[in-house]
């Protein structure tokens, strides 16, 4: 089986690897089916958990690799990472302002529904945005083997895909469960949760095909996704979870989410 995989075209290898990472996202999103009813405390806790997952992922899965990659490519790492990080947050800031532009036209009930919809939209967008550079990274790793780039092996590319895949498990949950909290059916929450990971096979193929070009913009893209995630955490997820009367417990869930993602990232890094 290993020899067969090694003999495949790098693009096919990248596709298989990223289908695996998407599959783990799907399994994580499926946890939403284990909730029989919406309990506000549980759902607020999962919202806090999602915030912790996203904070940890923004550093260990995105910013740290971006810095390391920029240094390896002889870039000014702090400048590239700052530009990407701030641009990602700024994009969502502008989107937030545009979304709020029609706020005065809505009734009280509509404003409440709009707020929930905005939070859902930003959550899905940020996690999906985070998965694009991860898929590119896997594709670049396999494509680098074909070009014989220094340090590139099928084994190292496979380990990278395994690490990203296992990290995607809590991320799938981090999308589907908060969507359930916002009133989505379990089926719809699962659908959008797994859909956030389907961009990885697509971007993985692109990364493998355009490896020599994509690798130079990957540090910026990784940092860009991190900025978008942090904006969503600070603007939407933490404030929403802290609206719960048991806000100290909600903060604990944020710490748990951060710890789970940190352990996965560090252990598999």
mmCIF file of C-alpha atoms in Angstrom:
data_model
loop_
_atom_site.group_PDB
_atom_site.id
_atom_site.type_symbol
_atom_site.label_atom_id
_atom_site.label_comp_id
_atom_site.label_asym_id
_atom_site.label_seq_id
_atom_site.Cartn_x
_atom_site.Cartn_y
_atom_site.Cartn_z
ATOM 1 C CA UNK A 1 0.000 0.000 0.000
ATOM 2 C CA UNK A 2 2.812 2.423 0.917
ATOM 3 C CA UNK A 3 4.735 1.604 -2.267
ATOM 4 C CA UNK A 4 1.584 2.110 -4.325
ATOM 5 C CA UNK A 5 0.972 5.526 -2.720
ATOM 6 C CA UNK A 6 4.602 6.540 -3.302
ATOM 7 C CA UNK A 7 4.283 5.665 -6.998
ATOM 8 C CA UNK A 8 1.311 7.980 -7.548
ATOM 9 C CA UNK A 9 1.480 11.392 -9.173
ATOM 10 C CA UNK A 10 2.066 14.154 -6.533
ATOM 11 C CA UNK A 11 -1.257 15.776 -7.451
ATOM 12 C CA UNK A 12 -3.101 12.491 -6.759
ATOM 13 C CA UNK A 13 -1.160 12.089 -3.506
ATOM 14 C CA UNK A 14 -2.159 15.597 -2.447
ATOM 15 C CA UNK A 15 -5.801 14.871 -3.332
ATOM 16 C CA UNK A 16 -5.872 11.667 -1.268
ATOM 17 C CA UNK A 17 -4.152 13.360 1.678
ATOM 18 C CA UNK A 18 -6.513 16.344 1.702
ATOM 19 C CA UNK A 19 -9.567 14.115 1.285
ATOM 20 C CA UNK A 20 -8.396 12.554 4.544
ATOM 21 C CA UNK A 21 -8.116 15.962 6.257
ATOM 22 C CA UNK A 22 -11.614 16.850 5.040
ATOM 23 C CA UNK A 23 -12.913 13.495 6.276
ATOM 24 C CA UNK A 24 -11.672 14.201 9.795
ATOM 25 C CA UNK A 25 -13.422 17.594 9.684
ATOM 26 C CA UNK A 26 -16.593 15.725 8.707
ATOM 27 C CA UNK A 27 -16.256 13.388 11.701
ATOM 28 C CA UNK A 28 -15.721 16.339 14.041
ATOM 29 C CA UNK A 29 -18.788 18.111 12.656
ATOM 30 C CA UNK A 30 -20.832 14.921 13.180
ATOM 31 C CA UNK A 31 -20.588 15.358 16.965
ATOM 32 C CA UNK A 32 -23.530 17.736 16.633
ATOM 33 C CA UNK A 33 -25.791 14.679 16.257
ATOM 34 C CA UNK A 34 -25.047 13.664 19.851
ATOM 35 C CA UNK A 35 -26.988 16.647 21.195
ATOM 36 C CA UNK A 36 -30.658 15.707 21.581
ATOM 37 C CA UNK A 37 -31.773 19.203 22.461
ATOM 38 C CA UNK A 38 -30.347 22.680 22.638
ATOM 39 C CA UNK A 39 -29.157 23.461 26.157
ATOM 40 C CA UNK A 40 -28.034 27.078 26.438
ATOM 41 C CA UNK A 41 -25.241 26.336 28.916
ATOM 42 C CA UNK A 42 -23.863 23.500 26.798
ATOM 43 C CA UNK A 43 -24.050 25.509 23.597
ATOM 44 C CA UNK A 44 -22.476 28.599 25.156
ATOM 45 C CA UNK A 45 -19.758 26.350 26.520
ATOM 46 C CA UNK A 46 -19.113 24.935 23.052
ATOM 47 C CA UNK A 47 -18.984 28.469 21.700
ATOM 48 C CA UNK A 48 -16.260 29.197 24.263
ATOM 49 C CA UNK A 49 -14.571 25.922 23.302
ATOM 50 C CA UNK A 50 -14.626 26.986 19.645
ATOM 51 C CA UNK A 51 -12.988 30.284 20.599
ATOM 52 C CA UNK A 52 -10.179 28.438 22.384
ATOM 53 C CA UNK A 53 -9.656 26.100 19.426
ATOM 54 C CA UNK A 54 -9.436 29.030 17.032
ATOM 55 C CA UNK A 55 -7.003 31.021 19.198
ATOM 56 C CA UNK A 56 -4.637 28.042 19.464
ATOM 57 C CA UNK A 57 -4.976 27.193 15.762
ATOM 58 C CA UNK A 58 -4.243 30.782 14.777
ATOM 59 C CA UNK A 59 -0.797 30.533 16.336
ATOM 60 C CA UNK A 60 0.379 26.917 16.114
ATOM 61 C CA UNK A 61 -1.329 26.013 12.818
ATOM 62 C CA UNK A 62 -0.945 29.364 11.062
ATOM 63 C CA UNK A 63 1.324 32.068 12.498
ATOM 64 C CA UNK A 64 4.179 29.837 13.664
ATOM 65 C CA UNK A 65 4.415 27.940 10.335
ATOM 66 C CA UNK A 66 4.119 31.274 8.480
ATOM 67 C CA UNK A 67 7.109 32.705 10.369
ATOM 68 C CA UNK A 68 9.160 29.543 9.847
ATOM 69 C CA UNK A 69 8.269 29.397 6.153
ATOM 70 C CA UNK A 70 9.049 33.089 5.611
ATOM 71 C CA UNK A 71 12.473 32.662 7.233
ATOM 72 C CA UNK A 72 13.164 29.612 5.066
ATOM 73 C CA UNK A 73 12.296 31.639 1.955
ATOM 74 C CA UNK A 74 14.596 34.485 3.089
ATOM 75 C CA UNK A 75 11.711 36.921 3.560
ATOM 76 C CA UNK A 76 11.370 39.602 6.233
ATOM 77 C CA UNK A 77 9.249 37.311 8.362
ATOM 78 C CA UNK A 78 7.829 39.839 10.819
ATOM 79 C CA UNK A 79 6.718 42.135 7.979
ATOM 80 C CA UNK A 80 5.107 39.376 5.915
ATOM 81 C CA UNK A 81 3.293 37.909 8.919
ATOM 82 C CA UNK A 82 2.154 41.314 10.176
ATOM 83 C CA UNK A 83 0.844 42.292 6.731
ATOM 84 C CA UNK A 84 -1.069 39.012 6.380
ATOM 85 C CA UNK A 85 -2.409 38.979 9.947
ATOM 86 C CA UNK A 86 -3.631 42.587 9.905
ATOM 87 C CA UNK A 87 -5.108 42.216 6.418
ATOM 88 C CA UNK A 88 -7.132 39.174 7.509
ATOM 89 C CA UNK A 89 -8.585 40.990 10.499
ATOM 90 C CA UNK A 90 -9.153 44.164 8.482
ATOM 91 C CA UNK A 91 -11.131 42.256 5.841
ATOM 92 C CA UNK A 92 -13.598 41.016 8.446
ATOM 93 C CA UNK A 93 -13.685 44.440 10.097
ATOM 94 C CA UNK A 94 -14.769 45.984 6.795
ATOM 95 C CA UNK A 95 -17.265 43.171 6.235
ATOM 96 C CA UNK A 96 -18.620 43.777 9.731
ATOM 97 C CA UNK A 97 -19.154 47.463 8.965
ATOM 98 C CA UNK A 98 -20.872 46.686 5.668
ATOM 99 C CA UNK A 99 -23.116 44.143 7.382
ATOM 100 C CA UNK A 100 -24.081 46.688 10.049
ATOM 101 C CA UNK A 101 -24.747 49.434 7.514
ATOM 102 C CA UNK A 102 -28.440 48.574 7.285
ATOM 103 C CA UNK A 103 -28.853 48.020 11.026
ATOM 104 C CA UNK A 104 -31.080 51.073 11.534
ATOM 105 C CA UNK A 105 -33.595 49.711 9.010
ATOM 106 C CA UNK A 106 -34.347 46.577 11.017
ATOM 107 C CA UNK A 107 -36.865 45.977 13.775
ATOM 108 C CA UNK A 108 -35.824 44.672 17.198
ATOM 109 C CA UNK A 109 -36.582 41.046 16.293
ATOM 110 C CA UNK A 110 -34.841 41.389 12.942
ATOM 111 C CA UNK A 111 -31.776 42.882 14.628
ATOM 112 C CA UNK A 112 -31.517 39.873 16.921
ATOM 113 C CA UNK A 113 -31.828 37.480 13.983
ATOM 114 C CA UNK A 114 -29.328 39.530 11.991
ATOM 115 C CA UNK A 115 -26.812 39.370 14.831
ATOM 116 C CA UNK A 116 -27.070 35.582 14.989
ATOM 117 C CA UNK A 117 -26.766 35.260 11.225
ATOM 118 C CA UNK A 118 -23.705 37.514 11.166
ATOM 119 C CA UNK A 119 -22.003 35.449 13.871
ATOM 120 C CA UNK A 120 -22.749 32.231 11.953
ATOM 121 C CA UNK A 121 -21.490 33.698 8.686
ATOM 122 C CA UNK A 122 -18.258 34.987 10.219
ATOM 123 C CA UNK A 123 -17.606 31.673 11.978
ATOM 124 C CA UNK A 124 -18.024 29.629 8.801
ATOM 125 C CA UNK A 125 -15.972 32.107 6.762
ATOM 126 C CA UNK A 126 -13.032 32.238 9.193
ATOM 127 C CA UNK A 127 -12.720 28.463 9.623
ATOM 128 C CA UNK A 128 -13.039 27.934 5.857
ATOM 129 C CA UNK A 129 -10.468 30.642 5.216
ATOM 130 C CA UNK A 130 -8.152 28.915 7.676
ATOM 131 C CA UNK A 131 -8.492 25.605 5.821
ATOM 132 C CA UNK A 132 -7.470 27.027 2.433
ATOM 133 C CA UNK A 133 -3.780 27.698 3.263
ATOM 134 C CA UNK A 134 -3.612 24.398 5.168
ATOM 135 C CA UNK A 135 -4.752 22.564 2.029
ATOM 136 C CA UNK A 136 -2.237 24.559 -0.009
ATOM 137 C CA UNK A 137 0.505 23.604 2.449
ATOM 138 C CA UNK A 138 -0.238 19.892 2.011
ATOM 139 C CA UNK A 139 -0.320 20.262 -1.776
ATOM 140 C CA UNK A 140 2.957 22.186 -1.754
ATOM 141 C CA UNK A 141 4.546 19.493 0.443
ATOM 142 C CA UNK A 142 3.712 16.717 -2.046
ATOM 143 C CA UNK A 143 4.505 18.870 -5.076
ATOM 144 C CA UNK A 144 7.910 19.725 -3.586
ATOM 145 C CA UNK A 145 8.833 16.030 -3.720
ATOM 146 C CA UNK A 146 8.279 16.017 -7.483
ATOM 147 C CA UNK A 147 10.565 19.063 -7.907
ATOM 148 C CA UNK A 148 13.186 17.584 -5.601
ATOM 149 C CA UNK A 149 13.195 20.586 -3.262
ATOM 150 C CA UNK A 150 15.460 20.365 -0.208
ATOM 151 C CA UNK A 151 14.023 18.326 2.668
ATOM 152 C CA UNK A 152 10.918 17.279 0.714
ATOM 153 C CA UNK A 153 9.855 13.638 1.106
ATOM 154 C CA UNK A 154 6.581 11.757 0.756
ATOM 155 C CA UNK A 155 6.867 10.715 4.410
ATOM 156 C CA UNK A 156 7.186 14.284 5.689
ATOM 157 C CA UNK A 157 4.292 15.425 3.472
ATOM 158 C CA UNK A 158 2.147 12.550 4.769
ATOM 159 C CA UNK A 159 2.931 13.423 8.386
ATOM 160 C CA UNK A 160 1.954 17.036 7.696
ATOM 161 C CA UNK A 161 -1.386 15.853 6.269
ATOM 162 C CA UNK A 162 -1.940 13.566 9.274
ATOM 163 C CA UNK A 163 -1.264 16.414 11.691
ATOM 164 C CA UNK A 164 -3.565 18.843 9.885
ATOM 165 C CA UNK A 165 -6.252 16.177 9.622
ATOM 166 C CA UNK A 166 -6.313 15.416 13.343
ATOM 167 C CA UNK A 167 -6.336 19.135 14.116
ATOM 168 C CA UNK A 168 -9.422 19.443 11.909
ATOM 169 C CA UNK A 169 -11.477 17.246 14.245
ATOM 170 C CA UNK A 170 -12.144 19.942 16.890
ATOM 171 C CA UNK A 171 -12.458 22.533 14.124
ATOM 172 C CA UNK A 172 -15.377 20.651 12.569
ATOM 173 C CA UNK A 173 -17.009 20.625 15.997
ATOM 174 C CA UNK A 174 -16.150 24.297 16.446
ATOM 175 C CA UNK A 175 -18.354 25.118 13.439
ATOM 176 C CA UNK A 176 -21.257 22.676 13.705
ATOM 177 C CA UNK A 177 -22.032 22.984 17.426
ATOM 178 C CA UNK A 178 -22.209 26.811 17.516
ATOM 179 C CA UNK A 179 -24.461 26.649 14.442
ATOM 180 C CA UNK A 180 -26.741 24.310 16.383
ATOM 181 C CA UNK A 181 -26.736 26.879 19.190
ATOM 182 C CA UNK A 182 -27.952 29.517 16.745
ATOM 183 C CA UNK A 183 -31.016 27.422 15.906
ATOM 184 C CA UNK A 184 -29.804 25.437 12.888
ATOM 185 C CA UNK A 185 -31.076 21.872 12.605
ATOM 186 C CA UNK A 186 -28.516 19.158 13.361
ATOM 187 C CA UNK A 187 -28.434 18.214 9.672
ATOM 188 C CA UNK A 188 -27.748 21.767 8.511
ATOM 189 C CA UNK A 189 -25.203 22.376 11.272
ATOM 190 C CA UNK A 190 -23.371 19.190 10.236
ATOM 191 C CA UNK A 191 -23.545 20.147 6.542
ATOM 192 C CA UNK A 192 -21.958 23.564 7.076
ATOM 193 C CA UNK A 193 -19.452 22.143 9.565
ATOM 194 C CA UNK A 194 -18.081 19.569 7.127
ATOM 195 C CA UNK A 195 -18.339 21.995 4.211
ATOM 196 C CA UNK A 196 -15.774 24.260 5.885
ATOM 197 C CA UNK A 197 -13.195 21.529 5.262
ATOM 198 C CA UNK A 198 -14.016 20.673 1.651
ATOM 199 C CA UNK A 199 -11.835 23.563 0.460
ATOM 200 C CA UNK A 200 -8.761 21.556 1.529
ATOM 201 C CA UNK A 201 -8.865 18.987 -1.341
ATOM 202 C CA UNK A 202 -9.410 21.836 -3.806
ATOM 203 C CA UNK A 203 -6.573 23.968 -2.461
ATOM 204 C CA UNK A 204 -4.394 20.868 -2.070
ATOM 205 C CA UNK A 205 -4.583 20.169 -5.803
ATOM 206 C CA UNK A 206 -3.813 23.824 -6.561
ATOM 207 C CA UNK A 207 -0.826 23.744 -4.209
ATOM 208 C CA UNK A 208 0.596 20.609 -5.847
ATOM 209 C CA UNK A 209 0.139 22.012 -9.351
ATOM 210 C CA UNK A 210 1.558 25.465 -8.605
ATOM 211 C CA UNK A 211 4.060 24.521 -5.922
ATOM 212 C CA UNK A 212 6.877 26.835 -7.052
ATOM 213 C CA UNK A 213 4.569 29.883 -7.112
ATOM 214 C CA UNK A 214 2.240 29.152 -4.206
ATOM 215 C CA UNK A 215 5.026 28.478 -1.690
ATOM 216 C CA UNK A 216 6.126 32.127 -1.856
ATOM 217 C CA UNK A 217 2.712 33.498 -0.874
ATOM 218 C CA UNK A 218 1.874 30.800 1.686
ATOM 219 C CA UNK A 219 3.363 32.731 4.669
ATOM 220 C CA UNK A 220 1.086 35.679 3.883
ATOM 221 C CA UNK A 221 -1.975 33.450 3.364
ATOM 222 C CA UNK A 222 -1.389 31.587 6.638
ATOM 223 C CA UNK A 223 -1.081 34.841 8.584
ATOM 224 C CA UNK A 224 -4.107 36.276 6.742
ATOM 225 C CA UNK A 225 -6.257 33.358 7.918
ATOM 226 C CA UNK A 226 -4.958 33.803 11.482
ATOM 227 C CA UNK A 227 -5.977 37.467 11.521
ATOM 228 C CA UNK A 228 -9.469 36.611 10.333
ATOM 229 C CA UNK A 229 -9.854 33.931 13.011
ATOM 230 C CA UNK A 230 -8.709 36.176 15.860
ATOM 231 C CA UNK A 231 -11.127 38.896 14.754
ATOM 232 C CA UNK A 232 -14.052 36.469 14.884
ATOM 233 C CA UNK A 233 -12.995 35.171 18.304
ATOM 234 C CA UNK A 234 -12.708 38.644 19.835
ATOM 235 C CA UNK A 235 -15.689 40.217 18.084
ATOM 236 C CA UNK A 236 -18.222 37.387 18.181
ATOM 237 C CA UNK A 237 -17.421 34.112 19.943
ATOM 238 C CA UNK A 238 -16.068 35.209 23.316
ATOM 239 C CA UNK A 239 -18.643 38.007 23.826
ATOM 240 C CA UNK A 240 -21.456 35.558 22.944
ATOM 241 C CA UNK A 241 -20.223 32.878 25.364
ATOM 242 C CA UNK A 242 -19.593 35.429 28.106
ATOM 243 C CA UNK A 243 -23.225 36.600 27.903
ATOM 244 C CA UNK A 244 -24.042 33.412 29.836
ATOM 245 C CA UNK A 245 -24.705 33.854 33.576
ATOM 246 C CA UNK A 246 -22.009 31.254 34.287
ATOM 247 C CA UNK A 247 -19.357 33.228 32.442
ATOM 248 C CA UNK A 248 -16.518 31.869 34.614
ATOM 249 C CA UNK A 249 -17.442 28.354 33.458
ATOM 250 C CA UNK A 250 -17.621 29.568 29.850
ATOM 251 C CA UNK A 251 -14.089 30.963 30.207
ATOM 252 C CA UNK A 252 -12.997 27.529 31.403
ATOM 253 C CA UNK A 253 -14.387 25.978 28.224
ATOM 254 C CA UNK A 254 -12.299 28.462 26.218
ATOM 255 C CA UNK A 255 -9.207 27.277 28.092
ATOM 256 C CA UNK A 256 -10.153 23.650 27.409
ATOM 257 C CA UNK A 257 -10.598 24.337 23.688
ATOM 258 C CA UNK A 258 -7.253 26.124 23.547
ATOM 259 C CA UNK A 259 -5.541 23.277 25.414
ATOM 260 C CA UNK A 260 -6.966 20.555 23.161
ATOM 261 C CA UNK A 261 -5.854 22.345 19.999
ATOM 262 C CA UNK A 262 -2.462 23.238 21.477
ATOM 263 C CA UNK A 263 -1.773 19.612 22.438
ATOM 264 C CA UNK A 264 -2.753 18.373 18.966
ATOM 265 C CA UNK A 265 -0.616 20.987 17.237
ATOM 266 C CA UNK A 266 2.461 20.565 19.435
ATOM 267 C CA UNK A 267 2.268 16.765 19.630
ATOM 268 C CA UNK A 268 1.816 16.424 15.880
ATOM 269 C CA UNK A 269 4.053 19.319 14.886
#
